[in-house]
CSV table of C-alpha atoms in Angstrom, one decimal:
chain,number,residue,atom,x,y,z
A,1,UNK,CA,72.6,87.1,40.9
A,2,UNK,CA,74.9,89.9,40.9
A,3,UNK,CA,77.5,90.0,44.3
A,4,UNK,CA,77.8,93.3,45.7
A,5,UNK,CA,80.9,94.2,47.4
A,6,UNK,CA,81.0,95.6,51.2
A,7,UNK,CA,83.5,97.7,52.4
A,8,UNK,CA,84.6,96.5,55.8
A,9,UNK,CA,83.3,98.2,58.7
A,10,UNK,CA,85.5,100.7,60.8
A,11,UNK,CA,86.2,99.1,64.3
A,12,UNK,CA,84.1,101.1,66.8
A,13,UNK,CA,87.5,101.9,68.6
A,14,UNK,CA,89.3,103.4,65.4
A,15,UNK,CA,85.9,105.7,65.0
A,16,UNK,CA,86.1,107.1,69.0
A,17,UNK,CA,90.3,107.4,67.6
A,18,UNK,CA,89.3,109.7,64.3
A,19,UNK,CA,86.9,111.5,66.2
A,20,UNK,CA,89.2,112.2,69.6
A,21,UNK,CA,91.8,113.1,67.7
A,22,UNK,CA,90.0,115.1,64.8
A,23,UNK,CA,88.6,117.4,67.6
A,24,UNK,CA,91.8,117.4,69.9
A,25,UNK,CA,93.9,118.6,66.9
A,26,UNK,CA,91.1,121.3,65.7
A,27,UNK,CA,90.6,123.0,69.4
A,28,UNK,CA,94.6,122.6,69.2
A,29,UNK,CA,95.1,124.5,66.6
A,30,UNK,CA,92.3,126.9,67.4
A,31,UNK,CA,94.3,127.5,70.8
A,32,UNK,CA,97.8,127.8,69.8
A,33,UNK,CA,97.8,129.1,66.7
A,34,UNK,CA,94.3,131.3,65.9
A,35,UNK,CA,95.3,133.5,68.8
A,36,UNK,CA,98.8,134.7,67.2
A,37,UNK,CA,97.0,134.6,63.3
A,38,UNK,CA,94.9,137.4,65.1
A,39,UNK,CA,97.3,139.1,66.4
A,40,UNK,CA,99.4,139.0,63.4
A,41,UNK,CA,96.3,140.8,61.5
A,42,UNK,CA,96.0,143.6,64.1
A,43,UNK,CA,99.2,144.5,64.0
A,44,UNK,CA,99.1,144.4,59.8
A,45,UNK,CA,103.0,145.3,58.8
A,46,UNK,CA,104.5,144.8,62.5
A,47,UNK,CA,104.7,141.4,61.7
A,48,UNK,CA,104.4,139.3,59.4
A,49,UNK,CA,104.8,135.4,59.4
A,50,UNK,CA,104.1,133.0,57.0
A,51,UNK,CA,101.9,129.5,56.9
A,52,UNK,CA,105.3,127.5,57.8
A,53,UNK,CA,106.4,129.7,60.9
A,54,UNK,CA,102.4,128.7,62.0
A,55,UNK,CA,102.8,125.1,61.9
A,56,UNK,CA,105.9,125.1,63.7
A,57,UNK,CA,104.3,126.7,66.6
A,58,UNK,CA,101.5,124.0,66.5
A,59,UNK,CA,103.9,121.4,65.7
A,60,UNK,CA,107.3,121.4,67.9
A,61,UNK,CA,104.9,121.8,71.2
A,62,UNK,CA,103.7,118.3,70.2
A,63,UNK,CA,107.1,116.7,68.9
A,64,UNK,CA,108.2,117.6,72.0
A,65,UNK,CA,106.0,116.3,74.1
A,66,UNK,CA,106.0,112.7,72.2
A,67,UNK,CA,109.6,112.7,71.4
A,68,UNK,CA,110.5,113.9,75.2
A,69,UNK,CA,111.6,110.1,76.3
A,70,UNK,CA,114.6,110.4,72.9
A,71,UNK,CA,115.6,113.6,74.6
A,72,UNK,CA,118.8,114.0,77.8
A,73,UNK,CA,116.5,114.9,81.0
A,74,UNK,CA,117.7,118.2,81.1
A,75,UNK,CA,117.6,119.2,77.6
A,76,UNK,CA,113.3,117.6,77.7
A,77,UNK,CA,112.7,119.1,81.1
A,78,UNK,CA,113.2,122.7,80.0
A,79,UNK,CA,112.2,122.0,76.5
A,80,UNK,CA,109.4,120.9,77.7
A,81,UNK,CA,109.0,124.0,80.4
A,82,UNK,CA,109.2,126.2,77.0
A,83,UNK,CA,106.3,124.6,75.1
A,84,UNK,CA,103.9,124.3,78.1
A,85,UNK,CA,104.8,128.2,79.0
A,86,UNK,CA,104.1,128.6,75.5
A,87,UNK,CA,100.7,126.9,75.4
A,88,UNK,CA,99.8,128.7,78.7
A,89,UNK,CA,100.1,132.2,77.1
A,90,UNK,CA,98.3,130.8,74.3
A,91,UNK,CA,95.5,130.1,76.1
A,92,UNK,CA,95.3,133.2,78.5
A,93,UNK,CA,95.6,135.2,74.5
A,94,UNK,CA,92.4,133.0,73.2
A,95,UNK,CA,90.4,133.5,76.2
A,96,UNK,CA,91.1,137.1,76.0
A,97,UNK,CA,90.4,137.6,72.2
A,98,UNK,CA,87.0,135.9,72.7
A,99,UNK,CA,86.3,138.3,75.3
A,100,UNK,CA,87.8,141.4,72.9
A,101,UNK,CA,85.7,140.0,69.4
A,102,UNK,CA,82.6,141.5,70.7
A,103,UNK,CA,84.0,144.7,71.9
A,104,UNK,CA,85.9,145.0,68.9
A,105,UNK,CA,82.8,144.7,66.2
A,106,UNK,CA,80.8,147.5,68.2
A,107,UNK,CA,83.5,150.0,69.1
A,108,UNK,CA,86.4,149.1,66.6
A,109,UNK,CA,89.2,150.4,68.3
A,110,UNK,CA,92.6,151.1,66.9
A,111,UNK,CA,93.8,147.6,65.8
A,112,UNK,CA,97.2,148.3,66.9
A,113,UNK,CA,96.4,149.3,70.4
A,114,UNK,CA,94.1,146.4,70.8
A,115,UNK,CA,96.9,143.9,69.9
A,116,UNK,CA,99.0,145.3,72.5
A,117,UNK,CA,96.8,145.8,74.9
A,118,UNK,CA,95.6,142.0,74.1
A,119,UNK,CA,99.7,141.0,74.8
A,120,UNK,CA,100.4,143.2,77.7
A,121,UNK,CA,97.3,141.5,79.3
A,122,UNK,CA,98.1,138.2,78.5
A,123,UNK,CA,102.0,139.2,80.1
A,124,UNK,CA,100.2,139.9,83.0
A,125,UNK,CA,98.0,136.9,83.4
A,126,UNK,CA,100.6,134.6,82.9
A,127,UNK,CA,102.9,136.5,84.7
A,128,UNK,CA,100.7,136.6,87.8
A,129,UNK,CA,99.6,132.6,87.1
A,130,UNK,CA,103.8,131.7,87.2
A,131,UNK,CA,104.0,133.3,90.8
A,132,UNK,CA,100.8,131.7,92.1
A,133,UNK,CA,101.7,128.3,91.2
A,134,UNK,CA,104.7,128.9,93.2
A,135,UNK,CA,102.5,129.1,96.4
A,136,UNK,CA,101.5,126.3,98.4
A,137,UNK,CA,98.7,126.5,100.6
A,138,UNK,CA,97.1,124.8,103.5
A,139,UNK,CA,93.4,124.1,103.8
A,140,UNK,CA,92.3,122.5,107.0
A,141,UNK,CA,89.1,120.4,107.1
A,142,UNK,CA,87.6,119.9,110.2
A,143,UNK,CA,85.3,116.6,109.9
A,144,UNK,CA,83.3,114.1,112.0
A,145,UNK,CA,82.6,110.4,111.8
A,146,UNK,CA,80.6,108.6,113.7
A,147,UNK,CA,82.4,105.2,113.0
A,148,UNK,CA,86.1,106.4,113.6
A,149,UNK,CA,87.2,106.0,117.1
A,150,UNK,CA,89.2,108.7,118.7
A,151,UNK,CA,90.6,111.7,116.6
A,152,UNK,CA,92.7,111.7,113.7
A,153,UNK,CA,94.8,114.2,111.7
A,154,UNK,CA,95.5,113.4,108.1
A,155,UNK,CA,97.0,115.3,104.9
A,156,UNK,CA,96.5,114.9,101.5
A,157,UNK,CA,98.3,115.7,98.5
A,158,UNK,CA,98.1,115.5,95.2
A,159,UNK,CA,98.5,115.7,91.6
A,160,UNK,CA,102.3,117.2,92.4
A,161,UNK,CA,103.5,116.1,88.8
A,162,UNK,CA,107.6,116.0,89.3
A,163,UNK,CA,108.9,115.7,85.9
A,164,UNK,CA,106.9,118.7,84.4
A,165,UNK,CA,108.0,120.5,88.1
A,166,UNK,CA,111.6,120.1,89.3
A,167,UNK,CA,112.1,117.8,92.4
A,168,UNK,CA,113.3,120.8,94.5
A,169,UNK,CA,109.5,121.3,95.0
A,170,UNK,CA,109.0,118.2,96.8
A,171,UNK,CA,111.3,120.2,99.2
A,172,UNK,CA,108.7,122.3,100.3
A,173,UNK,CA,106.0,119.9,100.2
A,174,UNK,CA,107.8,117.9,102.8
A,175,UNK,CA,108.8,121.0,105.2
A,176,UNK,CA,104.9,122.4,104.8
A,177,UNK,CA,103.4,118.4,105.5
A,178,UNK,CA,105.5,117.9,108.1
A,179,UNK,CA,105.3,121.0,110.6
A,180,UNK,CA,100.7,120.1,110.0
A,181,UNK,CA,102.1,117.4,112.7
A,182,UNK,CA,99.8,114.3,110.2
A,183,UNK,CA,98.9,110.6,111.7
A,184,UNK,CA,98.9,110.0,108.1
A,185,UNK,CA,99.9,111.1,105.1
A,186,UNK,CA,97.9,110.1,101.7
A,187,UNK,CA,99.2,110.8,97.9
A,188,UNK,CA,96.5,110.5,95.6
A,189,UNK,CA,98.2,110.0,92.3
A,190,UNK,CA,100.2,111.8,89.7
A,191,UNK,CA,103.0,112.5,91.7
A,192,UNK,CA,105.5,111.6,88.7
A,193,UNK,CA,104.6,112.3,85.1
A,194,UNK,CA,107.8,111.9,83.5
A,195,UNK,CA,110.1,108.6,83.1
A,196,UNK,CA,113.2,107.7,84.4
A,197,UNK,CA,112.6,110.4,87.8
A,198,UNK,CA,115.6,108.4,90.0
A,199,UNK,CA,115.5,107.7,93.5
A,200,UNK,CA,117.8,110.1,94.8
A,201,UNK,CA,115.9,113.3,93.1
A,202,UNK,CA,112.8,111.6,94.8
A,203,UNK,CA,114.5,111.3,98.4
A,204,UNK,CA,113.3,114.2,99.8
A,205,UNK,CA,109.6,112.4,100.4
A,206,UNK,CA,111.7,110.0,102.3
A,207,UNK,CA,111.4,112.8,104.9
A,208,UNK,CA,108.0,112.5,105.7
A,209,UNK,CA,107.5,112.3,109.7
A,210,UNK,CA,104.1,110.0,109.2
A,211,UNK,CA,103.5,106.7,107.2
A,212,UNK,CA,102.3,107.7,103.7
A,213,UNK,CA,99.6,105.9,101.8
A,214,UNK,CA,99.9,106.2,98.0
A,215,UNK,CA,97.7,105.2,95.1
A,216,UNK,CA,98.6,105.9,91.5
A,217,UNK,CA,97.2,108.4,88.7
A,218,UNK,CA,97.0,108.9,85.0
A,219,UNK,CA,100.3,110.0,84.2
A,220,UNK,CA,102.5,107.2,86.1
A,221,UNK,CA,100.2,104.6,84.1
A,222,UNK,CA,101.7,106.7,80.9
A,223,UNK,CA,105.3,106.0,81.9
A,224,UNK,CA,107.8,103.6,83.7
A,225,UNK,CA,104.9,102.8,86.7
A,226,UNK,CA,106.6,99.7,88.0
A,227,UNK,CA,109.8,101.6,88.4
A,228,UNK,CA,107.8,104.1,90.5
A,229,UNK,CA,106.1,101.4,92.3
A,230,UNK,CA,109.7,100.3,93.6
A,231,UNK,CA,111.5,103.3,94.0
A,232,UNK,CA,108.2,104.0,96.6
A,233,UNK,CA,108.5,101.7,98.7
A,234,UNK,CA,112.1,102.3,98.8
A,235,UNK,CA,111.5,105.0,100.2
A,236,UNK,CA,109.1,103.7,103.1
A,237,UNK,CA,105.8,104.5,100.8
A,238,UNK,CA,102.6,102.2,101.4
A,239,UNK,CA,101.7,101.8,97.7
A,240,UNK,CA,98.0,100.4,97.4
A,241,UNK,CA,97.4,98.9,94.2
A,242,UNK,CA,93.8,97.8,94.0
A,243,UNK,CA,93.9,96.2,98.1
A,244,UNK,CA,93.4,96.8,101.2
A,245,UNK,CA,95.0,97.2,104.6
A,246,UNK,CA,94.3,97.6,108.3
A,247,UNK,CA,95.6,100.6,110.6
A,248,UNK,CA,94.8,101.1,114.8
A,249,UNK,CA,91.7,102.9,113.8
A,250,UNK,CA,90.9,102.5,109.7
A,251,UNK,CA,90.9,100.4,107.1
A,252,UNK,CA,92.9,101.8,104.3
A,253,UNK,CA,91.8,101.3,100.4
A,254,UNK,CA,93.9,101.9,97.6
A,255,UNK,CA,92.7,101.4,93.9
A,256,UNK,CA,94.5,102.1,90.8
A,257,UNK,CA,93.3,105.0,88.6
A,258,UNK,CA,91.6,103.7,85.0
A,259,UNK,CA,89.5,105.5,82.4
A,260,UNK,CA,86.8,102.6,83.1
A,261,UNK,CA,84.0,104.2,84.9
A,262,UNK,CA,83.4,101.4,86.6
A,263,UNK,CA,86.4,101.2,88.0
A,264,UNK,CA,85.9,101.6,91.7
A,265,UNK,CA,82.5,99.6,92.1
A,266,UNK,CA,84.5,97.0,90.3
A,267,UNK,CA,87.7,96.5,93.0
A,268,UNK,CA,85.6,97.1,96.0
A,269,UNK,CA,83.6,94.6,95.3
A,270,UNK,CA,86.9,92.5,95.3
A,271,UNK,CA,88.0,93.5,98.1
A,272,UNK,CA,87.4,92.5,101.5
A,273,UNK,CA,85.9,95.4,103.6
A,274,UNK,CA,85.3,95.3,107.1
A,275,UNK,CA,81.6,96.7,107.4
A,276,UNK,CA,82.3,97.9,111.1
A,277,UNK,CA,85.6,100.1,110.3
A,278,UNK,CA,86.1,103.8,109.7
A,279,UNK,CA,87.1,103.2,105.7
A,280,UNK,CA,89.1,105.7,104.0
A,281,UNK,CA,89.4,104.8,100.2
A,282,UNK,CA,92.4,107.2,98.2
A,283,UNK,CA,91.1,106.9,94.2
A,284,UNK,CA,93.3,109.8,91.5
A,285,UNK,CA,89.9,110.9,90.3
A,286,UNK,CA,86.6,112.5,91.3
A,287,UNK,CA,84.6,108.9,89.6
A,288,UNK,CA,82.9,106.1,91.1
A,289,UNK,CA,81.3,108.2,94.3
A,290,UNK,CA,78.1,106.2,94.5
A,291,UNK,CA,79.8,103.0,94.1
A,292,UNK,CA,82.3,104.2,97.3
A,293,UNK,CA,78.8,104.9,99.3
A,294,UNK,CA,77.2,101.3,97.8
A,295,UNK,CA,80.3,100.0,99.6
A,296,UNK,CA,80.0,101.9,103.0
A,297,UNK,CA,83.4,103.8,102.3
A,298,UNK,CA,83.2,106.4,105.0
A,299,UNK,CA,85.9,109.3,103.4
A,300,UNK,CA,87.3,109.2,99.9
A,301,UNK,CA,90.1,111.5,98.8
A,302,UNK,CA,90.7,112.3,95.1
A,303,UNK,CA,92.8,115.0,93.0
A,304,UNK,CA,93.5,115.0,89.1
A,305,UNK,CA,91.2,118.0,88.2
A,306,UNK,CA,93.4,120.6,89.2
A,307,UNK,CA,90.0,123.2,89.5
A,308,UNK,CA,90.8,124.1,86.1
A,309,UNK,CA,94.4,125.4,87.1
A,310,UNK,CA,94.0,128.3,84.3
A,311,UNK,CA,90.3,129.1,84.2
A,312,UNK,CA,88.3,129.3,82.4
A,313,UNK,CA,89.8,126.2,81.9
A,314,UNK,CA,87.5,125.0,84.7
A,315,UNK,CA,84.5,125.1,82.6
A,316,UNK,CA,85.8,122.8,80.5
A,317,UNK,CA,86.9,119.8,83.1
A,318,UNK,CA,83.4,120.8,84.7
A,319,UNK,CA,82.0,119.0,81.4
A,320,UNK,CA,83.7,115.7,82.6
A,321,UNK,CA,84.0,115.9,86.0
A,322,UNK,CA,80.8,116.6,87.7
A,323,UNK,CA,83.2,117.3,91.2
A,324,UNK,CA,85.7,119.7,90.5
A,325,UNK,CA,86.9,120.7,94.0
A,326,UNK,CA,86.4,120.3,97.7
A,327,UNK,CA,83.7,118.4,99.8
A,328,UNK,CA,80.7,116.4,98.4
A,329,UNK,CA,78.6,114.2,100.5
A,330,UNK,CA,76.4,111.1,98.9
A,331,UNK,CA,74.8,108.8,101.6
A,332,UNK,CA,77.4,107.4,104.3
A,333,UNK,CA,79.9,108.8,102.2
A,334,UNK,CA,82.0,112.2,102.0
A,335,UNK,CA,84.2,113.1,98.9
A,336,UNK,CA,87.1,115.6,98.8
A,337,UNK,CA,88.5,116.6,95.8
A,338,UNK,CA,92.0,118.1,96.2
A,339,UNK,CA,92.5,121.1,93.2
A,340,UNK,CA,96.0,119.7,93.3
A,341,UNK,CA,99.3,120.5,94.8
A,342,UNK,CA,101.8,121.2,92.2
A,343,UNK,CA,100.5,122.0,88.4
A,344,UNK,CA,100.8,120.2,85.3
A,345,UNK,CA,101.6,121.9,81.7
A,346,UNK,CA,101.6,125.3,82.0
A,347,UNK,CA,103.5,126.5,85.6
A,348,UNK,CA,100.6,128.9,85.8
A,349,UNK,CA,97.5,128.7,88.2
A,350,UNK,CA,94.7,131.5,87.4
A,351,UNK,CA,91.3,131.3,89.4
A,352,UNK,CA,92.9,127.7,91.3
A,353,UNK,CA,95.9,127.5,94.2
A,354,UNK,CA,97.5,125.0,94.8
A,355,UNK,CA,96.9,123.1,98.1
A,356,UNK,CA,98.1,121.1,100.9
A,357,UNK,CA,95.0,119.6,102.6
A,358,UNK,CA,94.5,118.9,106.2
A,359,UNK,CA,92.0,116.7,107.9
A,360,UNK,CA,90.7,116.8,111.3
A,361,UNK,CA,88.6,113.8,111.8
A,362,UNK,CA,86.6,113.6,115.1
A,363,UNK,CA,84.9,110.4,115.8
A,364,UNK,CA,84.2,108.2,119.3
A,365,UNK,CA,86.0,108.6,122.5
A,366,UNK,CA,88.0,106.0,123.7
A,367,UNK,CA,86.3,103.9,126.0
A,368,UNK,CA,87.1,104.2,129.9
């Protein structure tokens, strides 16, 4: 009987590897580099680089970002500032040259005037996208519960990323939370996405005027997040990891941000929650809303999308998340998603804004 030989089989989680990364690296290259190849050919003699000047634009972006931790703090901040500026007019220059590819097979218009057109409109974009992500803006939401006794005012932020933007941001943040006159403050996640952010860059937030809630995101997971953990509290934070705690006139949840979908249903149902109370659970991302309801949670405040920040970049993160921004009701329970107050990658925001959110909750009178 002849013995026939078997390769071994691929782990399952090496496949979902090869194919994440197999796509990731073809749209990559698609975005940062098919954009200036095209432009190259428009312009025919202007310019003329070859295969190796191509890779490196591909390639330094990503050494960068995986070699950032090797690099002084200064010398990877604005490294980093470069390559992320660079992928941002990247993008804005694909989205336009998808838009100019039909245009350009019916009319054919002077291929040199079309490539500068093409850059002075992606100039412009970005240009316009780097002054907007310097605003900050308020939202106020004006909400009732029937659950929550007397009134309360709350803000949210999010997704403020201080590593990828400089700590004198948090500046602002502060001098804007603070004059909304909050009960509470609540920091849903990614606050900090680089490693080794020190106390004292962090100490404005130490300037809060309201007891601040704080759950993690993605990107502190990615770096030094017990560090960040204690340099919090340090600073008089509330950090919630996966528990519960007990205010005047809520009950406060807190779970750590995961890729499991499950994730939420999973800790609530560890978690001992007063059915009576006005429950406000703080989660990084917009997952795990009919689990929150399932669990009577009454107002649940995520961030991580960013609306897109660049659009149509919003299309895309529309695929995963099905909530990409603002209020959402299912059953007992409403969902806010914040489009983020700082920015991550690219300092750009096009067809998003950054935002400070305010909540006026309305609920019983006091009794006499």
């Amino acid at each position: 009987m002849l013995k026939t030989s078997r390769r071994p089989a691929i782990p399952r989680r090496s496949t979902r590897a090869i194919k994440f990364w197999g796509i990731f690296l073809s749209v990559y290259a698609l975005v940062m580099i098919y954009p200036w190849v095209r432009i190259d050919m428009l312009m025919g003699v202007a310019w003329q680089p070859g295969p190796v000047t191509y890779a490196l634009m591909g390639a330094v972006p990503l050494l960068v970002r995986f070699t950032r931790e090797c690099l002084p703090r200064l010398v990877a901040r604005w490294l980093l500032l470069l390559c992320m500026t660079w992928l941002g007019l990247s993008f804005i220059l694909f989205v336009f040259l998808v838009l100019f590819e039909p245009f350009n097979l019916i009319l054919s218009p002077n291929p040199l005037h079309a490539a500068w057109t093409l850059l002075g409109a992606t100039a412009l974009s970005a240009a316009s996208g780097a002054i907007n992500a310097q605003l900050i803006g308020t939202k106020t939401l004006r909400l009732h519960f029937q659950k929550l006794r007397g009134n309360l005012r709350v803000v949210q932020i999010s997704d403020v990323h201080i590593g990828s933007r400089r700590p004198g941001l948090l500046r602002r943040i502060v001098k804007k939370t603070n004059a909304l006159q909050p009960d509470y403050i609540m920091i849903t996640g990614d606050l900090i996405d680089l490693p080794h952010i020190e106390v004292d860059e962090l100490r404005p937030l130490g300037e809060f005027e309201a007891p601040v809630f704080y759950v993690i995101g993605n990107h502190e997971r990615y770096i030094d997040l017990d560090e960040i953990d204690a340099r919090l509290r340090q600073l008089g934070f509330t950090v919630l990891r996966n528990e519960e705690t007990a205010t005047r006139q809520f009950q406060m949840i807190g779970i750590d941000d995961a890729d499991d979908a499950a994730q939420v249903g999973t800790q609530l149902s560890q978690l001992d929650l007063d059915r009576e109370a006005f429950k406000i659970l703080l989660y990084h991302r917009p997952a795990g809303l009919e689990a929150a309801a399932e669990h009577g949670i009454d107002l649940m405040l995520t961030g991580h999308t960013h609306a897109g920040q660049i659009m149509p970049f919003n299309l895309v993160v529309k695929r995963v998340f099905v909530h990409l921004r603002g209020l959402v009701t299912h059953g007992p329970t409403t969902l806010y998603v914040s489009p983020g107050t700082g920015t991550w990658g690219p300092v750009m925001r096009l067809g998003s804004r950054s935002e400070i959110t305010c909540f006026e909750l309305s609920g019983q009178s006091h009794p006499e």
